[in-house]
PDB file of C-alpha atoms in Angstrom:
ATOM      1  CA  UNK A   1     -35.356 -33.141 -63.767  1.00  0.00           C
ATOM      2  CA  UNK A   2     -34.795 -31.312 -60.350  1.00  0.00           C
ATOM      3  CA  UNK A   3     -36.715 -32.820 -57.441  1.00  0.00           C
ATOM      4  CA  UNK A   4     -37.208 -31.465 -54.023  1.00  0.00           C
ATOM      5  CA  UNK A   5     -38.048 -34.239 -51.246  1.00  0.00           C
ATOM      6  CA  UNK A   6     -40.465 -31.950 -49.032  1.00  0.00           C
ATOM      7  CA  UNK A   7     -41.060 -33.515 -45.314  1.00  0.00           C
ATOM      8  CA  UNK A   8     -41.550 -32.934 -41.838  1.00  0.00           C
ATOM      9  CA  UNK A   9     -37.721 -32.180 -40.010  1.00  0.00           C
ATOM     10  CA  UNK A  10     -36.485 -35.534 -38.419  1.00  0.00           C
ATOM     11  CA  UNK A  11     -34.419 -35.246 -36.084  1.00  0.00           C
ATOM     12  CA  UNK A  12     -30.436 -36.118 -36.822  1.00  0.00           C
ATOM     13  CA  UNK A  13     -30.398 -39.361 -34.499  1.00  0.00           C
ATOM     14  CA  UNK A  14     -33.640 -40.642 -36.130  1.00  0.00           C
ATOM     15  CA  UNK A  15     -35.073 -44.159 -37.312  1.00  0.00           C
ATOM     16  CA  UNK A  16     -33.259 -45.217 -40.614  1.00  0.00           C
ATOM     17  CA  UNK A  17     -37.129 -45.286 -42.378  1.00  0.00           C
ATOM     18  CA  UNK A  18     -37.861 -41.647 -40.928  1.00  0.00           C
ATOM     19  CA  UNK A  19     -34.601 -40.626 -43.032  1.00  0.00           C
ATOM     20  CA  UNK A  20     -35.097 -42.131 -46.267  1.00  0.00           C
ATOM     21  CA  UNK A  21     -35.742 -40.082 -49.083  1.00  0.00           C
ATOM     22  CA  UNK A  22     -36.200 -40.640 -52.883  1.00  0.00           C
ATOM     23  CA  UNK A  23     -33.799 -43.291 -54.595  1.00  0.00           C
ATOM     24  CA  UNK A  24     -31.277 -42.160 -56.748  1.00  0.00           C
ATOM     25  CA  UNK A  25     -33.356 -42.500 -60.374  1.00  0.00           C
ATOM     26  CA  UNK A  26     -31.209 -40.162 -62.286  1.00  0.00           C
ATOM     27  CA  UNK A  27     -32.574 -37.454 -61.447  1.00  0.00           C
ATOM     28  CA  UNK A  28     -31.183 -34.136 -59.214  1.00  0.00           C
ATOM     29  CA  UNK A  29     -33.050 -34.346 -56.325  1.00  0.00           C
ATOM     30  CA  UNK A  30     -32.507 -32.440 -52.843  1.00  0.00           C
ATOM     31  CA  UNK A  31     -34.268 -33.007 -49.477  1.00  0.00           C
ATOM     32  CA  UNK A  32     -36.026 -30.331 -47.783  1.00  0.00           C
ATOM     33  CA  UNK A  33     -37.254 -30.694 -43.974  1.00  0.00           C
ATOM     34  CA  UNK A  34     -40.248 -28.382 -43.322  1.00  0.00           C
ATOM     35  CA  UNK A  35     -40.642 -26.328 -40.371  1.00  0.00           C
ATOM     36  CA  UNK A  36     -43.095 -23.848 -39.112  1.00  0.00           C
ATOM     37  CA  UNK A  37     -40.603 -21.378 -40.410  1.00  0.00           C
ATOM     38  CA  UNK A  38     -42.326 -20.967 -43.798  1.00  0.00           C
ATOM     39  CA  UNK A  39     -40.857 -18.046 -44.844  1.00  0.00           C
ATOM     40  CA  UNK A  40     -37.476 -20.116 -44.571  1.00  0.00           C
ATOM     41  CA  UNK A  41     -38.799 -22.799 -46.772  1.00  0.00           C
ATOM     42  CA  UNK A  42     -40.636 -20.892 -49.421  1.00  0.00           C
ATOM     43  CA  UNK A  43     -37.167 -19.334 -49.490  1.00  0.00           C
ATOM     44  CA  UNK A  44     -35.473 -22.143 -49.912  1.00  0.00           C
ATOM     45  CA  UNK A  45     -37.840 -23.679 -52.917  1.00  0.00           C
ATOM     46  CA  UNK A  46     -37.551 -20.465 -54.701  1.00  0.00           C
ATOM     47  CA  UNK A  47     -33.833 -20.950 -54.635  1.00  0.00           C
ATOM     48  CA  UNK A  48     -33.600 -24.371 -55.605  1.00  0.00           C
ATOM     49  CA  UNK A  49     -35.960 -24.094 -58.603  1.00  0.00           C
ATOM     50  CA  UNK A  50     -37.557 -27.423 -58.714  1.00  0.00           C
ATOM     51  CA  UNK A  51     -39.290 -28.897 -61.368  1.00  0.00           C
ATOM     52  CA  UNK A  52     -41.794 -30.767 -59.219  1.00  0.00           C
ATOM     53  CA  UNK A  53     -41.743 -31.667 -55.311  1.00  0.00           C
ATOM     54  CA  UNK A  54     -42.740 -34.468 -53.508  1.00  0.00           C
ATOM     55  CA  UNK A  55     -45.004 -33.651 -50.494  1.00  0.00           C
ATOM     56  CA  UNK A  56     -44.388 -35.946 -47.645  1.00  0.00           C
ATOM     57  CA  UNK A  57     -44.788 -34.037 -44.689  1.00  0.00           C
ATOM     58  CA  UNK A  58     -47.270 -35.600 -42.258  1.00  0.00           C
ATOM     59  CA  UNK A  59     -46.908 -32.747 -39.715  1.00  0.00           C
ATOM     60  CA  UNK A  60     -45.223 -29.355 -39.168  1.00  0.00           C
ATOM     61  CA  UNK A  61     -43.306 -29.240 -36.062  1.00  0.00           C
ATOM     62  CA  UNK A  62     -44.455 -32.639 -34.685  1.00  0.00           C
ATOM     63  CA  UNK A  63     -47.636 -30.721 -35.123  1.00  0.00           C
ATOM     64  CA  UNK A  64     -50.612 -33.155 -37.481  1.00  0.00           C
ATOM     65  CA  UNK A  65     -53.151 -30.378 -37.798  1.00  0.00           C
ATOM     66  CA  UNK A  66     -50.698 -28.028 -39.791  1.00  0.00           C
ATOM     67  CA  UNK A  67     -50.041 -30.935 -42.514  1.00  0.00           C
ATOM     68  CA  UNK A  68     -52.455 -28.133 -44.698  1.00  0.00           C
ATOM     69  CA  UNK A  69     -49.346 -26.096 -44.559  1.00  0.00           C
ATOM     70  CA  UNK A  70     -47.242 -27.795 -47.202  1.00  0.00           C
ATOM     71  CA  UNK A  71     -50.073 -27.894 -49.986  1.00  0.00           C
ATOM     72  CA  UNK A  72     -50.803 -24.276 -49.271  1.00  0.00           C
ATOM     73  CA  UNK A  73     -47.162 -23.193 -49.503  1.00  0.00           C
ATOM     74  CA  UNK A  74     -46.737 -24.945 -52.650  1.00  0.00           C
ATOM     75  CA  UNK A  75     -49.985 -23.964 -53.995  1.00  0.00           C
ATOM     76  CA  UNK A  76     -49.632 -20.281 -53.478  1.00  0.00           C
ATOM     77  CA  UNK A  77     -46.104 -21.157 -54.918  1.00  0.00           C
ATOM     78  CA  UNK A  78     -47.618 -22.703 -58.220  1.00  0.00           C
ATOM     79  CA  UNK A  79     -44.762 -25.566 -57.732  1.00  0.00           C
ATOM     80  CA  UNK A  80     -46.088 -29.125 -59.261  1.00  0.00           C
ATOM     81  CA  UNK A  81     -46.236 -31.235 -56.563  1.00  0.00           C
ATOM     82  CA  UNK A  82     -47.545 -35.030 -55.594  1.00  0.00           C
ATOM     83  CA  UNK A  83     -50.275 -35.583 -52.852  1.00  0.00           C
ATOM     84  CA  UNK A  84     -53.302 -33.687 -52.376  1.00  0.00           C
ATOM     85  CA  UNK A  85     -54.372 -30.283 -52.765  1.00  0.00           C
ATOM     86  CA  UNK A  86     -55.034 -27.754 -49.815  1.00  0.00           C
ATOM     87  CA  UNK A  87     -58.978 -28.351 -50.117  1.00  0.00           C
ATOM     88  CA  UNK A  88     -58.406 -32.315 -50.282  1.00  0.00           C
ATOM     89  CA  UNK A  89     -56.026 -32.234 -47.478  1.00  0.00           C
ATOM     90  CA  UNK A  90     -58.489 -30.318 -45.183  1.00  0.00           C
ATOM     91  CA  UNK A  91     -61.021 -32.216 -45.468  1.00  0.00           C
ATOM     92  CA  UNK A  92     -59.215 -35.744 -45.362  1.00  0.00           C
ATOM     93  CA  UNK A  93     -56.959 -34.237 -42.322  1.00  0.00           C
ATOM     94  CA  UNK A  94     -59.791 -33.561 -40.037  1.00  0.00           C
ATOM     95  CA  UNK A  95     -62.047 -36.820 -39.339  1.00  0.00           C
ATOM     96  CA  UNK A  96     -64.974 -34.544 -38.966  1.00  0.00           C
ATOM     97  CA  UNK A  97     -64.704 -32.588 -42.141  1.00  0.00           C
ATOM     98  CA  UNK A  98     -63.843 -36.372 -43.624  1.00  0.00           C
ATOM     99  CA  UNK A  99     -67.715 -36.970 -42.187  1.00  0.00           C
ATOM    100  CA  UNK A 100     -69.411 -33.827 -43.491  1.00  0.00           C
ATOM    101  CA  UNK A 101     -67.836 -34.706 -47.214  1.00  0.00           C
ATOM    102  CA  UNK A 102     -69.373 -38.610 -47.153  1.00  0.00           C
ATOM    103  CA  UNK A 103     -72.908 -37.485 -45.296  1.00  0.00           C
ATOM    104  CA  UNK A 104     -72.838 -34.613 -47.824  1.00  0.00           C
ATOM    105  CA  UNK A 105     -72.844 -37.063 -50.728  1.00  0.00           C
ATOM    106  CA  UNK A 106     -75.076 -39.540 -49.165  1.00  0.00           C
ATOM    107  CA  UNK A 107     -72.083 -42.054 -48.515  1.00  0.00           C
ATOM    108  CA  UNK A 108     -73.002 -44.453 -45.440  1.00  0.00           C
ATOM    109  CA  UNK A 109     -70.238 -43.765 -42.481  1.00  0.00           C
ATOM    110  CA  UNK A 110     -71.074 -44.590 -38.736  1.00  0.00           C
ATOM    111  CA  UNK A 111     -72.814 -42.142 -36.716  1.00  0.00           C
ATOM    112  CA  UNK A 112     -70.625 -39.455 -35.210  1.00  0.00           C
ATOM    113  CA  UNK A 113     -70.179 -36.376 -32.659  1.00  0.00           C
ATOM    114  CA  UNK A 114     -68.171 -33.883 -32.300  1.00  0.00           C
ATOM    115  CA  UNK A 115     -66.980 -32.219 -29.083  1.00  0.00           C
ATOM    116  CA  UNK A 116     -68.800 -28.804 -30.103  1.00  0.00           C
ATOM    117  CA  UNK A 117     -71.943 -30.784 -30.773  1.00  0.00           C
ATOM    118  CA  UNK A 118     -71.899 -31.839 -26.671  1.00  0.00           C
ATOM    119  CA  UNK A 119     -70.835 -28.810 -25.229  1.00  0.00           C
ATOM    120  CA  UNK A 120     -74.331 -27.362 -26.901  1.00  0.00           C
ATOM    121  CA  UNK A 121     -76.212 -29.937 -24.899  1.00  0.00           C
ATOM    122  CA  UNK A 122     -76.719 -32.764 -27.647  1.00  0.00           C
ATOM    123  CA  UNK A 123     -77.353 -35.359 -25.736  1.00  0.00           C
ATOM    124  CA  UNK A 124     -76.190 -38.972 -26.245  1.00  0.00           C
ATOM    125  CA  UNK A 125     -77.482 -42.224 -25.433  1.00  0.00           C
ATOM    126  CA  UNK A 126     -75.569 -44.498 -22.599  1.00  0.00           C
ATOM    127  CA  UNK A 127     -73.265 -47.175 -24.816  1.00  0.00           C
ATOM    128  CA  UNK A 128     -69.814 -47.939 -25.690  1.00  0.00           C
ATOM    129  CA  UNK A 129     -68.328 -45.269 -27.669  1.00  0.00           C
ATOM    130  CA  UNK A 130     -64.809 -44.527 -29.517  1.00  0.00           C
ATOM    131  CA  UNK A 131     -63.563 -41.249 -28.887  1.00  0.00           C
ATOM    132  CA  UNK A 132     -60.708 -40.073 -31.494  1.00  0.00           C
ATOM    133  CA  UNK A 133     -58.746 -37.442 -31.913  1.00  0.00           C
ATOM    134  CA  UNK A 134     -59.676 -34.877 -34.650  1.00  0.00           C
ATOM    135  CA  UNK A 135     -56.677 -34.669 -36.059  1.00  0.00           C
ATOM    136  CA  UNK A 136     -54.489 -37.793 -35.567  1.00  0.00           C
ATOM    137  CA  UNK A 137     -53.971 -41.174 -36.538  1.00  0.00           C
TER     138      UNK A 137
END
C-alpha cells in the first residue's frame, strides 16, 4: 500500500517528535510537509498516487486557522484520508463554531461570548472571565 505522511513543514533543525513520521510497517510510505503553496502539494499527491494519506497537519504555515486546508485539498482530491472531514474540522477548529454545534443539540457547555457579540454592545456582567483564542490551543 502507498502512504503519504501529510503535515505541517518543520523546520530542518527541529525537535526529534516534530520529525517523526509513520513507522516502517511494510508499507511504501513518503512524507509530505504542507505549505500554503497548495497548488505545489496537490501537485505533488497527484504524482505520488497514494492509496490513502494520513492528515496530520495542525497548521499551514505556523498558521492554526488554515488546518481546514488539508481536508479540503484532499477532499476536492477524493484521496482516502484519516482525521476529520472539512465540515468536522471547521467546526471542531473554531471554539465558537465548537459552541454553536453543542447549544444546537441541547448539549450543556459553559456560557460563552464572542468578540463580535461585544463590539454590538452585549453587555456582560463584572466577574472573572477566561478569554481564549478562537482558534488555538
Amino acid at each position: 500500500m502507498k502512504v503519504v505522511i501529510l503535515h505541517e513543514a518543520v523546520a530542518a533543525d527541529a525537535r526529534a517528535d516534530e520529525l517523526d513520521a509513520l513507522g516502517m510497517l511494510g508499507h511504501e510510505h513518503v512524507a509530505l510537509p504542507m505549505t500554503g503553496d497548495l497548488q505545489a502539494t496537490e501537485q505533488h499527491l497527484r504524482e505520488l498516487a497514494p492509496d490513502v494519506v494520513f492528515n496530520l497537519v495542525e497548521s499551514v504555515d505556523g498558521d492554526g486557522k488554515k488546518l481546514d486546508l488539508a481536508p479540503e485539498l484532499l477532499e476536492s482530491m477524493g484521496l482516502r484520508f484519516s482525521g476529520n472531514g472539512l465540515r468536522a474540522t471547521r467546526n471542531a477548529a473554531s471554539k465558537i463554531e465548537s459552541k454553536r454545534v453543542l447549544a444546537a443539540h441541547d448539549l450543556p457547555t459553559p456560557a460563552w461570548l464572542a468578540i463580535e457579540q461585544l463590539r454590538h454592545g452585549k453587555q456582560v456582567q463584572p466577574g472573572r472571565y477566561i478569554l481564549k483564542s478562537v482558534f488555538e490551543h
